[in-house]
Coordinates of C-alpha atoms in Angstrom, one line a residue:
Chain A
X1 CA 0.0 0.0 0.0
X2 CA 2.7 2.4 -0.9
X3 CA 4.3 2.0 2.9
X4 CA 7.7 1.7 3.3
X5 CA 10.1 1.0 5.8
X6 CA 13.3 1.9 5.0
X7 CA 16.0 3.9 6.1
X8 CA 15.8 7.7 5.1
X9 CA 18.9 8.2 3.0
X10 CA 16.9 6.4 0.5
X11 CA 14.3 8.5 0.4
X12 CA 15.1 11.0 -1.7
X13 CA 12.5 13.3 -3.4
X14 CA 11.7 12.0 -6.7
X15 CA 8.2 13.8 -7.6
X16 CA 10.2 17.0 -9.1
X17 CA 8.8 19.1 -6.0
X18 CA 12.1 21.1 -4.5
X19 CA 12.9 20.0 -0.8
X20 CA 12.1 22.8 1.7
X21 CA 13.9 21.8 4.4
X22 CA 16.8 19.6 3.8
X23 CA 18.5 18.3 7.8
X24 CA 22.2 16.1 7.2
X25 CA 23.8 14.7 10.0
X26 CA 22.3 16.9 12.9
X27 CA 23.4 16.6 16.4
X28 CA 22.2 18.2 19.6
X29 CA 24.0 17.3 23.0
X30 CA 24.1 19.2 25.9
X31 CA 26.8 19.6 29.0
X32 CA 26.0 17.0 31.9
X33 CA 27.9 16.0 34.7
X34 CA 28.5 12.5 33.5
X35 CA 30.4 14.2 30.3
X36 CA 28.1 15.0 27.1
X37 CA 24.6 14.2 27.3
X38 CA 23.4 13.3 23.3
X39 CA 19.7 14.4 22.5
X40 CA 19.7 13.7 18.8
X41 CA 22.7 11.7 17.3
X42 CA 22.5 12.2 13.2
X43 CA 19.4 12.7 12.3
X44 CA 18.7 13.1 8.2
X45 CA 15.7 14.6 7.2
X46 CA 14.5 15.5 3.8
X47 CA 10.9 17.7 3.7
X48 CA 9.8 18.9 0.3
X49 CA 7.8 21.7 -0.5
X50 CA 3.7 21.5 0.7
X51 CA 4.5 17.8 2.6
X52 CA 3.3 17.6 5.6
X53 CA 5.6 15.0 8.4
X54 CA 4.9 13.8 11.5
X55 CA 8.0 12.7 13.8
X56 CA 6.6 10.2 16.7
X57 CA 8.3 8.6 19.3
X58 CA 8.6 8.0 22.9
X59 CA 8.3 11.3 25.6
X60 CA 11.7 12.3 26.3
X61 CA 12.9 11.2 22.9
X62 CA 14.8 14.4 22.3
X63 CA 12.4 14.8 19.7
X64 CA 10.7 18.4 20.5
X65 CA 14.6 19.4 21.1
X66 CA 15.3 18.3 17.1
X67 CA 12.8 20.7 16.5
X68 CA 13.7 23.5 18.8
X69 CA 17.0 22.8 17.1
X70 CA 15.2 22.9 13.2
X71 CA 13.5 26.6 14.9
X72 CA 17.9 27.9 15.8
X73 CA 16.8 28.3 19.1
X74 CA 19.4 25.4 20.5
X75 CA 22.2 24.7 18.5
X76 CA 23.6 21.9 16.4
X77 CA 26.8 20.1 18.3
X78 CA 27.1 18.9 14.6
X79 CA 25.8 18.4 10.7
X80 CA 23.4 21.7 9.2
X81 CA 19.9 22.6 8.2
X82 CA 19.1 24.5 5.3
X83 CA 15.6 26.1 4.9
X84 CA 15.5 26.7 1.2
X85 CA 18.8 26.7 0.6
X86 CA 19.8 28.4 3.4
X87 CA 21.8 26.7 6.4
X88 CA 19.9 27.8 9.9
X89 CA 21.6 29.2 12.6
X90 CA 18.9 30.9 14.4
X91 CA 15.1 31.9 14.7
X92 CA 14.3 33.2 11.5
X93 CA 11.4 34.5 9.1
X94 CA 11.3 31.4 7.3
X95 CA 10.6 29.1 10.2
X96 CA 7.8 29.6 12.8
X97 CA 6.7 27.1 15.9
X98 CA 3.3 26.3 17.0
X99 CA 4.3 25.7 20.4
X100 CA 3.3 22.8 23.0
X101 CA 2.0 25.3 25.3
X102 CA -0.1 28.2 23.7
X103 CA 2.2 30.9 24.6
X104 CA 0.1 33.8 23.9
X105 CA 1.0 37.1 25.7
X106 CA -2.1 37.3 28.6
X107 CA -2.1 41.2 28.0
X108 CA -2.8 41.2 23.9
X109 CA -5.5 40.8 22.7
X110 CA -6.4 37.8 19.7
X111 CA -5.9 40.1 17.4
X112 CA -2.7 41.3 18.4
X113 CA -1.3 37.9 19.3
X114 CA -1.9 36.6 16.2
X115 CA 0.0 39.9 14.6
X116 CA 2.9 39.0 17.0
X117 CA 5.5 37.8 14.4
X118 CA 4.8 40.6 11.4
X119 CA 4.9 43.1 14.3
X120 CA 8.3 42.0 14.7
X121 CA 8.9 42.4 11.3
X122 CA 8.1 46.3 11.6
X123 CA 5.3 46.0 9.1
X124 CA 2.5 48.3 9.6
X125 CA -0.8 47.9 11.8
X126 CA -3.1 47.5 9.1
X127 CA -1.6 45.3 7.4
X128 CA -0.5 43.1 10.0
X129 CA -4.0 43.2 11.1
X130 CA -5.3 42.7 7.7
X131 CA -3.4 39.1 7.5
X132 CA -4.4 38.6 11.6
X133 CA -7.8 38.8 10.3
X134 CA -7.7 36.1 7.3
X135 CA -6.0 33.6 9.7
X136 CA -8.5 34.4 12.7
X137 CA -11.3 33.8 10.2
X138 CA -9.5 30.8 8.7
X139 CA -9.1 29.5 12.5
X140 CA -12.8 29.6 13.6
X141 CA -11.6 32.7 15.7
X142 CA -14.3 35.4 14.1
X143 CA -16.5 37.3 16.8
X144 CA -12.7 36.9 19.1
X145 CA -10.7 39.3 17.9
X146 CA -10.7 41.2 20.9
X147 CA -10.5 39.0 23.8
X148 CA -7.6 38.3 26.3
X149 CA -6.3 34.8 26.1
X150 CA -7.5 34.1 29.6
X151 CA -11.3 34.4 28.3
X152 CA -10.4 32.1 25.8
X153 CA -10.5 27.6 26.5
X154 CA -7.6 25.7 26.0
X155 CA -8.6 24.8 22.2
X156 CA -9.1 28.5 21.0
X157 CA -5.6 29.1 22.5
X158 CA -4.2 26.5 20.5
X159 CA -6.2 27.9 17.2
X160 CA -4.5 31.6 18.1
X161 CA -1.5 29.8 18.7
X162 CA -1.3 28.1 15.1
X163 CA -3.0 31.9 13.4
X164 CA 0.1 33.3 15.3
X165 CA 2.9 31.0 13.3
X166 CA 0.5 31.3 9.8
X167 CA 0.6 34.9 10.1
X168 CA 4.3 35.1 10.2
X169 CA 3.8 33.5 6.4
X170 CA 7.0 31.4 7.1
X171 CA 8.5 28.6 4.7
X172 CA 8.5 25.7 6.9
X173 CA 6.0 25.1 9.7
X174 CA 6.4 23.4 12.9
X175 CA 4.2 22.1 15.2
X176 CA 5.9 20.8 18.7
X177 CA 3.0 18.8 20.0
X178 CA 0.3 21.4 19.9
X179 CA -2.6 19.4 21.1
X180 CA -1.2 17.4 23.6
X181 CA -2.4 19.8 26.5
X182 CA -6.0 18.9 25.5
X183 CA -9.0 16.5 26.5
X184 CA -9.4 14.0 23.7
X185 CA -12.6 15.3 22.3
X186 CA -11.3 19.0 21.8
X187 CA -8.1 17.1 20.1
X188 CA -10.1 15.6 17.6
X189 CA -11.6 18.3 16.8
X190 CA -8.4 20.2 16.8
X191 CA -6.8 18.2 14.7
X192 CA -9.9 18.0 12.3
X193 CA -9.7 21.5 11.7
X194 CA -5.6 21.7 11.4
X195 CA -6.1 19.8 8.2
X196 CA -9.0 22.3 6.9
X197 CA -6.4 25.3 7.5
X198 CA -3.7 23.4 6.5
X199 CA -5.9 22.3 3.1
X200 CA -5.9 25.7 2.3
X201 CA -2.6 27.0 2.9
X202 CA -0.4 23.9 1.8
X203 CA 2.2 25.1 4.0
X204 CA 5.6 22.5 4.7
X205 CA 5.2 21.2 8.2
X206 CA 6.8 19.2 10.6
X207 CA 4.6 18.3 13.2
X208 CA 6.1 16.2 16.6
X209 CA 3.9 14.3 18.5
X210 CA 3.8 11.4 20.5
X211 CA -0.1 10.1 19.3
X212 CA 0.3 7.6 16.8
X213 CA -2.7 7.8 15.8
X214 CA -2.6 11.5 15.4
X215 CA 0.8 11.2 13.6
X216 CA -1.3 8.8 11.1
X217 CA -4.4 10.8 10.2
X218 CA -2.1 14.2 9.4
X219 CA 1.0 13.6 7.9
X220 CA 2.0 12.2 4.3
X221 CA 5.0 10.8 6.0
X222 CA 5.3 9.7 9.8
X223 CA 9.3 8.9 10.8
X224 CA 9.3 7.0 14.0
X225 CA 12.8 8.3 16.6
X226 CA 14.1 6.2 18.8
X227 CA 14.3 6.7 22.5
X228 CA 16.8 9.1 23.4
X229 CA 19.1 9.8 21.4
X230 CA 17.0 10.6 19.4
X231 CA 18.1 8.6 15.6
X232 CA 15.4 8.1 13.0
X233 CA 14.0 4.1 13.0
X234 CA 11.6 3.7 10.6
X235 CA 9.4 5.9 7.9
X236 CA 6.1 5.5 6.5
X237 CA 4.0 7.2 3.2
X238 CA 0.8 7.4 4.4
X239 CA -1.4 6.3 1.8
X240 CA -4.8 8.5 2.1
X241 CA -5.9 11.5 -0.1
X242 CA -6.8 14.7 0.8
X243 CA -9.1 16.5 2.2
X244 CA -9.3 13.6 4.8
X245 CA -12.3 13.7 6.8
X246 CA -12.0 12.5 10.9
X247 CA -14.1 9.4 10.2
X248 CA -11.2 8.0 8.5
X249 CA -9.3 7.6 11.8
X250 CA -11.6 4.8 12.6
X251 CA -11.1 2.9 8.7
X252 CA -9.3 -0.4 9.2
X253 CA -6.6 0.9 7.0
X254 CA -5.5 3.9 10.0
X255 CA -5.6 1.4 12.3
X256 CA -3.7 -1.1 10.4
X257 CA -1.1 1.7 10.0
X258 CA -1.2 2.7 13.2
X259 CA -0.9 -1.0 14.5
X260 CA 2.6 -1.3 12.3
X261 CA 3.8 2.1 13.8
X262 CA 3.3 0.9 17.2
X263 CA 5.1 -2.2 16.6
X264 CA 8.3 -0.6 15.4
X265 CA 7.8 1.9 18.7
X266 CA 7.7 -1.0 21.4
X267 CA 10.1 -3.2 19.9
X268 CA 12.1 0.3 20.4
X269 CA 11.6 0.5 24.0
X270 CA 9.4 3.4 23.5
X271 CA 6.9 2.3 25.8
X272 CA 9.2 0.7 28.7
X273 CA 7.8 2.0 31.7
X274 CA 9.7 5.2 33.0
Chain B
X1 CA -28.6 25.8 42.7
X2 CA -30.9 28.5 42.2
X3 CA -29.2 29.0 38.8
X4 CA -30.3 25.3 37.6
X5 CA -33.8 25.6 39.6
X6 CA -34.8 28.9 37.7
X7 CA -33.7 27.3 34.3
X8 CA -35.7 24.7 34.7
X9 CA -39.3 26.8 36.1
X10 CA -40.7 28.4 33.4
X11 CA -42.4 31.8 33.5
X12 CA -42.6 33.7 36.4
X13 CA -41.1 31.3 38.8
X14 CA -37.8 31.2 36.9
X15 CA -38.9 35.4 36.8
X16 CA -39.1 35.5 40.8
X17 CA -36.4 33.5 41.4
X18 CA -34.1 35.6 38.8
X19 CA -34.7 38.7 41.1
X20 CA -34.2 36.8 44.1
X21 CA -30.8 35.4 43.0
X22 CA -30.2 39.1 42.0
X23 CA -31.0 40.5 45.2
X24 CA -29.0 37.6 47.2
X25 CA -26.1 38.6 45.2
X26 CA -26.2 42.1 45.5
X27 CA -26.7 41.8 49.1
X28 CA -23.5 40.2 49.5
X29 CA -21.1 42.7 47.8
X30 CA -23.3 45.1 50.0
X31 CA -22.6 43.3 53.0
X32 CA -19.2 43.7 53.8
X33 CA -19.4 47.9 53.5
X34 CA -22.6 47.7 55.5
X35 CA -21.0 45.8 58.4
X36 CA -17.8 47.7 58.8
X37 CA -19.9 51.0 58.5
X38 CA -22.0 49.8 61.3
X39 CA -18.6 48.9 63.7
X40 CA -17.1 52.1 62.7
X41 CA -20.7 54.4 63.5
X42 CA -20.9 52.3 67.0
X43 CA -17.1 53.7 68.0
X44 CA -17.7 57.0 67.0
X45 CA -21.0 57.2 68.8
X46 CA -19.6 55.7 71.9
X47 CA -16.8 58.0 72.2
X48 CA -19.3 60.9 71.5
X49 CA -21.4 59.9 74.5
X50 CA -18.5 59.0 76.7
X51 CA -17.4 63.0 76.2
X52 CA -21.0 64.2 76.3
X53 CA -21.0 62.5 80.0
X54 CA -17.9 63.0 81.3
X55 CA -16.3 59.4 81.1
X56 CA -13.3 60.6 79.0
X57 CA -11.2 64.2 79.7
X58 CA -12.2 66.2 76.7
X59 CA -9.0 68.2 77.5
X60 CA -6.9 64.9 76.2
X61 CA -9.6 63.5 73.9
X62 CA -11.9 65.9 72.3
X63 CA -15.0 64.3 71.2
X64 CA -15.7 63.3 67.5
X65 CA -17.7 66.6 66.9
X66 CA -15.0 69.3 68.2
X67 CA -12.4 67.1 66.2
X68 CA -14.7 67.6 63.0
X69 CA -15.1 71.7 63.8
X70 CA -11.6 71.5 64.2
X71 CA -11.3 69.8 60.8
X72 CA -13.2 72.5 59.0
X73 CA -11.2 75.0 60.9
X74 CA -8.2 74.0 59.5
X75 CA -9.1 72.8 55.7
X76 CA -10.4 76.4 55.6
X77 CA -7.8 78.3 57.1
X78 CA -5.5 80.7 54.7
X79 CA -2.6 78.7 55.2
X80 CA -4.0 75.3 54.2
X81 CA -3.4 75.5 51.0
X82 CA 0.3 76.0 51.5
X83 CA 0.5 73.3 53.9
X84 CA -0.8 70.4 51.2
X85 CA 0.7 72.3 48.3
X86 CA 3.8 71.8 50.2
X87 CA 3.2 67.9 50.9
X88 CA 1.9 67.0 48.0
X89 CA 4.9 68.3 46.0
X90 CA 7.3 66.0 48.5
X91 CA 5.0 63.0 48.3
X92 CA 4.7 63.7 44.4
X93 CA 8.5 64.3 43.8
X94 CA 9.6 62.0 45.7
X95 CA 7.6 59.2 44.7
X96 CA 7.8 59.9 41.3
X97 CA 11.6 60.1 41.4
X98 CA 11.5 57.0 43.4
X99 CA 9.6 55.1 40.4
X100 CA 11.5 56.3 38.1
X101 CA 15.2 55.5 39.5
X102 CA 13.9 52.4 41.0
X103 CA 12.2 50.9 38.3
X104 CA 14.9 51.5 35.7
X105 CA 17.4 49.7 38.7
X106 CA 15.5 47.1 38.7
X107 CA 15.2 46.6 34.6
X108 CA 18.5 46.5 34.6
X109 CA 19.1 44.6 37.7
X110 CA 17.1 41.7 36.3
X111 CA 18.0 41.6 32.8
X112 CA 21.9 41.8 33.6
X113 CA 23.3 39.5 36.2
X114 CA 26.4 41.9 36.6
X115 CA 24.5 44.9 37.3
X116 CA 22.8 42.9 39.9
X117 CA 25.6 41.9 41.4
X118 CA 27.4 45.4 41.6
X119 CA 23.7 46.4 42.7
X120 CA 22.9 43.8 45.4
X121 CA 25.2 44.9 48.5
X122 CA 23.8 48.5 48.3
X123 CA 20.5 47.6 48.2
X124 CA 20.3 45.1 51.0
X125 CA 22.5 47.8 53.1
X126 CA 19.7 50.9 52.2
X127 CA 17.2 48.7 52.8
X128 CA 18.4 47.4 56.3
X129 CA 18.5 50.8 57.9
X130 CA 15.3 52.0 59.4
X131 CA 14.9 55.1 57.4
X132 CA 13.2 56.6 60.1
X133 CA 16.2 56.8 62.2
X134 CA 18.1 58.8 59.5
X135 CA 15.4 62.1 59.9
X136 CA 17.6 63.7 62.2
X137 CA 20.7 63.4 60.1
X138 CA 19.2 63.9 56.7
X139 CA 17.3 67.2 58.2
X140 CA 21.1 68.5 59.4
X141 CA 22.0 67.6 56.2
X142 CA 19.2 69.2 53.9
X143 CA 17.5 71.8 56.2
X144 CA 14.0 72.1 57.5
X145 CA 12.6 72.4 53.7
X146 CA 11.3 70.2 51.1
X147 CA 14.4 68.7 50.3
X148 CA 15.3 66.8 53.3
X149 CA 11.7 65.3 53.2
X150 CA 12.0 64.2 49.1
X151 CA 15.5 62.6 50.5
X152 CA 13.8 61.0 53.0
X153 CA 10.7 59.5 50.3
X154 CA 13.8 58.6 48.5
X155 CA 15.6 56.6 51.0
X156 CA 11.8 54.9 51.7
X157 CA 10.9 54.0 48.6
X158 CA 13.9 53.5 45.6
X159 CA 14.9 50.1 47.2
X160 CA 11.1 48.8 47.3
X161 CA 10.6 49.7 43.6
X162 CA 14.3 48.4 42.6
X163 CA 13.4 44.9 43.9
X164 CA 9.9 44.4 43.2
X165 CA 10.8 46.0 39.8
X166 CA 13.2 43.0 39.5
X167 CA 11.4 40.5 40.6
X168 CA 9.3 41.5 37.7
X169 CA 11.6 41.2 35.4
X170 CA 13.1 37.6 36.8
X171 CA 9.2 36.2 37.1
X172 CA 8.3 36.7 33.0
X173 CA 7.3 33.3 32.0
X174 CA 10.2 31.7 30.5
X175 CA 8.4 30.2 27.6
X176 CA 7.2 33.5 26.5
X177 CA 10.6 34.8 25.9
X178 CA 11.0 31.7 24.0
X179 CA 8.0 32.3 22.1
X180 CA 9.5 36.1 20.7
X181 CA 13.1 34.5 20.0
X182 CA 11.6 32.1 17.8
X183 CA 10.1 34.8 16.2
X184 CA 12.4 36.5 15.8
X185 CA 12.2 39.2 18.6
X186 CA 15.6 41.4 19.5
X187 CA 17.0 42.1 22.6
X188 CA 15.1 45.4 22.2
X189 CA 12.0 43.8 21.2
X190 CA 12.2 40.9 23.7
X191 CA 12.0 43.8 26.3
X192 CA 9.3 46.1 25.1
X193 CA 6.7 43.4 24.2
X194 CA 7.1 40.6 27.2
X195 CA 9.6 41.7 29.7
X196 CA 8.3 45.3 30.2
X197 CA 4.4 44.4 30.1
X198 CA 5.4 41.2 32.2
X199 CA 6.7 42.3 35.1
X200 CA 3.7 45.2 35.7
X201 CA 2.2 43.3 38.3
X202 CA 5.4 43.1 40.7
X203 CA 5.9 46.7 39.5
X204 CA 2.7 48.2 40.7
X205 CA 2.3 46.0 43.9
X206 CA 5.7 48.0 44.4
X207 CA 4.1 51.1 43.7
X208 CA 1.1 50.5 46.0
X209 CA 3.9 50.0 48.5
X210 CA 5.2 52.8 48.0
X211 CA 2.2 55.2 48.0
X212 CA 2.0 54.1 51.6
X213 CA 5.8 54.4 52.3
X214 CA 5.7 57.6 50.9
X215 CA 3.1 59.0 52.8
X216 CA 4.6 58.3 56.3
X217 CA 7.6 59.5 54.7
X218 CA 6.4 63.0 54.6
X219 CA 4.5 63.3 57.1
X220 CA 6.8 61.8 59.6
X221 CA 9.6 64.1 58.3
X222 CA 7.8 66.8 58.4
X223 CA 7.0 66.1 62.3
X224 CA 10.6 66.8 63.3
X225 CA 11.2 70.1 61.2
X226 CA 9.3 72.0 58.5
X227 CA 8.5 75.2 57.6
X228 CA 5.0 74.3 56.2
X229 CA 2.7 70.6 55.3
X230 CA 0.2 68.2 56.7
X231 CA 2.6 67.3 59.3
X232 CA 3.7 70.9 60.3
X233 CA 0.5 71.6 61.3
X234 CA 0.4 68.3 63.6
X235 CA 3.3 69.7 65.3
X236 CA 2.3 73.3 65.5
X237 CA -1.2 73.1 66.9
X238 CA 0.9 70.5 69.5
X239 CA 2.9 73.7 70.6
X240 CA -0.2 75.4 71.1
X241 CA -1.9 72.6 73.1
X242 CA -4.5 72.4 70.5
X243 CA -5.8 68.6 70.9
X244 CA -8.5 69.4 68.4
X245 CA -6.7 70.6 65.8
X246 CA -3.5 67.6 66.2
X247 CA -6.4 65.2 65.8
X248 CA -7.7 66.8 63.0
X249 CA -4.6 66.9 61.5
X250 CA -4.2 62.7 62.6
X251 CA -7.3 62.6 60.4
X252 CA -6.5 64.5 57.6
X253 CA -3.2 62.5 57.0
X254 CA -5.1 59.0 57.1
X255 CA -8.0 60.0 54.6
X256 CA -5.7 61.4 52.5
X257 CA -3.0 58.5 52.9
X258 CA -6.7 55.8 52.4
X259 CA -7.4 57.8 49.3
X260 CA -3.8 58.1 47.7
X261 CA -3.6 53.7 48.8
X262 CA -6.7 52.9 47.3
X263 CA -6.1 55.0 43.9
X264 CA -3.3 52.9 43.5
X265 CA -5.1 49.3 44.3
X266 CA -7.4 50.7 42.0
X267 CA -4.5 51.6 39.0
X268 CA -3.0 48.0 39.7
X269 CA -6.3 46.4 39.2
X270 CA -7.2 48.4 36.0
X271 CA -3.5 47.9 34.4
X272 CA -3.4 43.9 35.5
X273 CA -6.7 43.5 34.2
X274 CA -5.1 41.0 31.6
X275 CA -4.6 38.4 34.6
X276 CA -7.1 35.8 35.3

């Protein structure tokens, strides 16, 4: 069924579509007292233009640091990443993070929030508002432009939180684990209506998670890591077209997929207790 | 419970019990004002009898209504104006000087760890010494007008702002700042749109502080030399013998020291409104 499970040098984009975000050989380790402590040892990562990949593995994999490392706000111990032909060596315009917790500043409202990143850009108040607008409506936000984020719930945070990364209009997105701070009904629906948005803007994103299942119904490509650290173990296509509505998450296919995912992940040790 | 009831009556029940819940609600706020009125009214009445009989020596303790006569006396005497033109410009200085130089201290204390460090010892020191101690001295040094009394606000009131000021700045939620550096934000940037609006809480609790500080500050000062002020006229009608007017004066200070307090609870609440 188009699934492979292979190791990522071989997958090399073949479709003509130019690769986005091209990782070789990154490494992230840290100080410790027992000498250095490795998060991510040699991760490759190809991501072409408009795909859409979902990293799973265990908590603690170092896999939220690989992406804080992708975002240039840690820095690589080794290897590069290039963002459209440009090797990363900190936060920049092309790259924006929709972040585990909302992070919305308490004391702007929506609106502003969502302007955040072009206000840093120095672009001007209308227009700034103009594109916070178009995402707020895109994000089932109308009617909430001006509230504070404590009048908002947990999922409309989350929604202001991924406006907030759209509006900065950036090249690659990335999503570090955005819903996993809510009940599972509101994450459904969450993730639901990140596909509609994402339907519409066709924007590259990596999106880390540690829900299979999740990983499964939104990516085109899931790559499992390892327990920490972090190395790339196994990659799948996944198979279904798009738009994809929820019910498919219950199709015998998802689960199937879902099944051989989980597999790979315990005979990894991802799920030894801890 | 008397939500859930009401929703489920229909008509005029669910009517009735609306207005009831209303009342019950309103009754509460109300409470709290009505009660301490009541405790207040029963002192004041007690005293006033007690002097109307005889229990007390009015020469020592003037009853409520001579204090109030007193009060008008003074609030409409030609040199009143003078006297809270004069403390209101050492209170307002001060203060604002205090705000000011403390709050930029305390920016810079908490974004650079050197500056803190340098910082620290002075700070602690300042704030170890009972200021009140210093009036003597800082009246030798300054003289018997304004300026010894803005020194003294100063000595009060620049440490509290400096370190709730820096607290501030330390207590801005970590993953915020994360948040602007992965968009991009600059030093500058970082600063203007999360630390600065942060720390506003710790800022203004330090203000409210202050207001207070500030107040005793003056008035205090002003008890042990002045030439005019709130706390001049304490000391003058006290070399008269005038009981009346030294209470009035006792008066004067805390209303006006209630009123400045309670503006600023009120400026904390209306910039923190953001907070849940």
């Amino acid at each position: 069924m188009g699934m492979m499970d292979k190791l990522p040098s071989e997958t090399a984009p073949e479709d003509g579509r130019a690769v986005k975000l091209d990782v070789r050989g990154s490494r992230v380790s840290f100080p410790s007292k027992k000498g250095r402590f490795v998060a991510v040892d040699g991760i490759d990562l190809a991501v072409k233009e408009g795909e859409f990949v979902a990293i799973v593995g265990p908590s603690g994999s170092g896999k939220s640091t690989f992406l804080m490392a992708l975002d240039g706000l840690v820095p690589l111990s080794g290897g590069t990443i290039t963002v459209e032909g440009k090797e990363v060596y900190g936060p920049g315009p092309d790259r924006a993070v929709v972040f585990q917790e909302a992070c919305l500043l308490p004391w702007r409202t929506v609106l502003d929030n969502v302007a955040y990143g072009l206000e840093l850009r120095g672009r001007p108040k209308a227009e700034r508002h103009a594109v916070a607008r178009d995402l707020i409506q895109l994000s089932g936000l109308a009617g909430f432009e001006q509230f504070y984020p404590r009048q908002l719930s947990g999922g409309m945070r989350q929604r202001v939180n991924i406006a907030r990364a759209l509006a900065a209009d950036p090249a690659v997105l990335m999503l570090d684990e955005p819903f996993s701070g809510l009940d599972a009904q509101t994450r459904e629906t969450m993730q639901g209506e990140l596909l509609k948005i994402w339907d519409e803007r066709k924007k590259t994103a990596i999106f880390v998670t540690h829900q299979i299942d999740e990983a499964v119904y939104l990516a085109d490509r899931v790559i499992a890591f390892s327990k920490c650290p972090a190395r790339i173990v196994a990659e799948w296509e996944i198979p279904f077209p798009r738009p994809r509505p929820l019910s498919i998450k219950h199709s015998d296919e998802h689960r199937r997929i879902e099944n051989e995912i989980w597999k790979v992940l315990q005979r990894e040790g991802a799920f030894a207790a801890h | 419970m008397t939500m859930q009831h009401s929703a489920r009556a229909g008509g005029l029940a669910s009517a009735r019990n609306a207005t009831a819940a209303w009342l019950l609600h309103h009754a509460t706020i109300g409470r709290p004002a009505l009660l301490g009125t009541l405790s207040m009214a029963t002192i004041v009445l007690a005293w006033q009898i007690s002097a109307t009989f005889g229990f007390i020596d009015t020469l020592f303790l003037p009853p409520p209504t001579e204090i109030m006569r007193a009060l008008v006396e003074v609030v409409t005497s030609d040199t009143f104006p003078r006297d809270l033109q004069t403390s209101a410009y050492e209170f307002g200085l001060g203060l604002g000087i205090s705000i000011l130089v403390g709050g930029t201290l305390g920016v810079l204390a908490g974004w650079y760890r050197p500056f803190d460090e340098l910082l620290r010892p002075i700070v602690i020191a300042v704030n170890s010494v009972p200021n009140l101690a210093l009036i003597p001295i800082i009246i030798l040094l300054f003289g018997i007008g304004t300026t010894s009394k803005i020194v003294l606000v100063l000595l009060s009131c620049i440490v509290v702002m400096e370190m709730n000021t820096q607290a501030g700045v330390e207590n801005v939620d970590r993953q915020l700042k994360r948040m602007a550096r992965s968009f991009g934000a600059t030093d500058r940037q970082l600063i203007r749109t999360v630390v600065l609006p942060g720390m506003v809480p710790f800022f203004m609790t330090g203000v409210r502080i202050c207001v207070g500080k500030a107040v005793v500050a003056v008035a205090v000062a002003e008890l042990f030399g002045s030439v005019a002020g709130l706390g001049n006229i304490l000391i003058k009608a006290q070399s008269e013998m005038n009981m009346a007017v030294m209470y009035a004066a006792v008066v004067l200070l805390t209303v006006i020291g209630i009123a400045l307090t309670q503006t600023a609870v009120l400026l904390e609440r209306l910039l923190t409104r953001w907070k849940d």
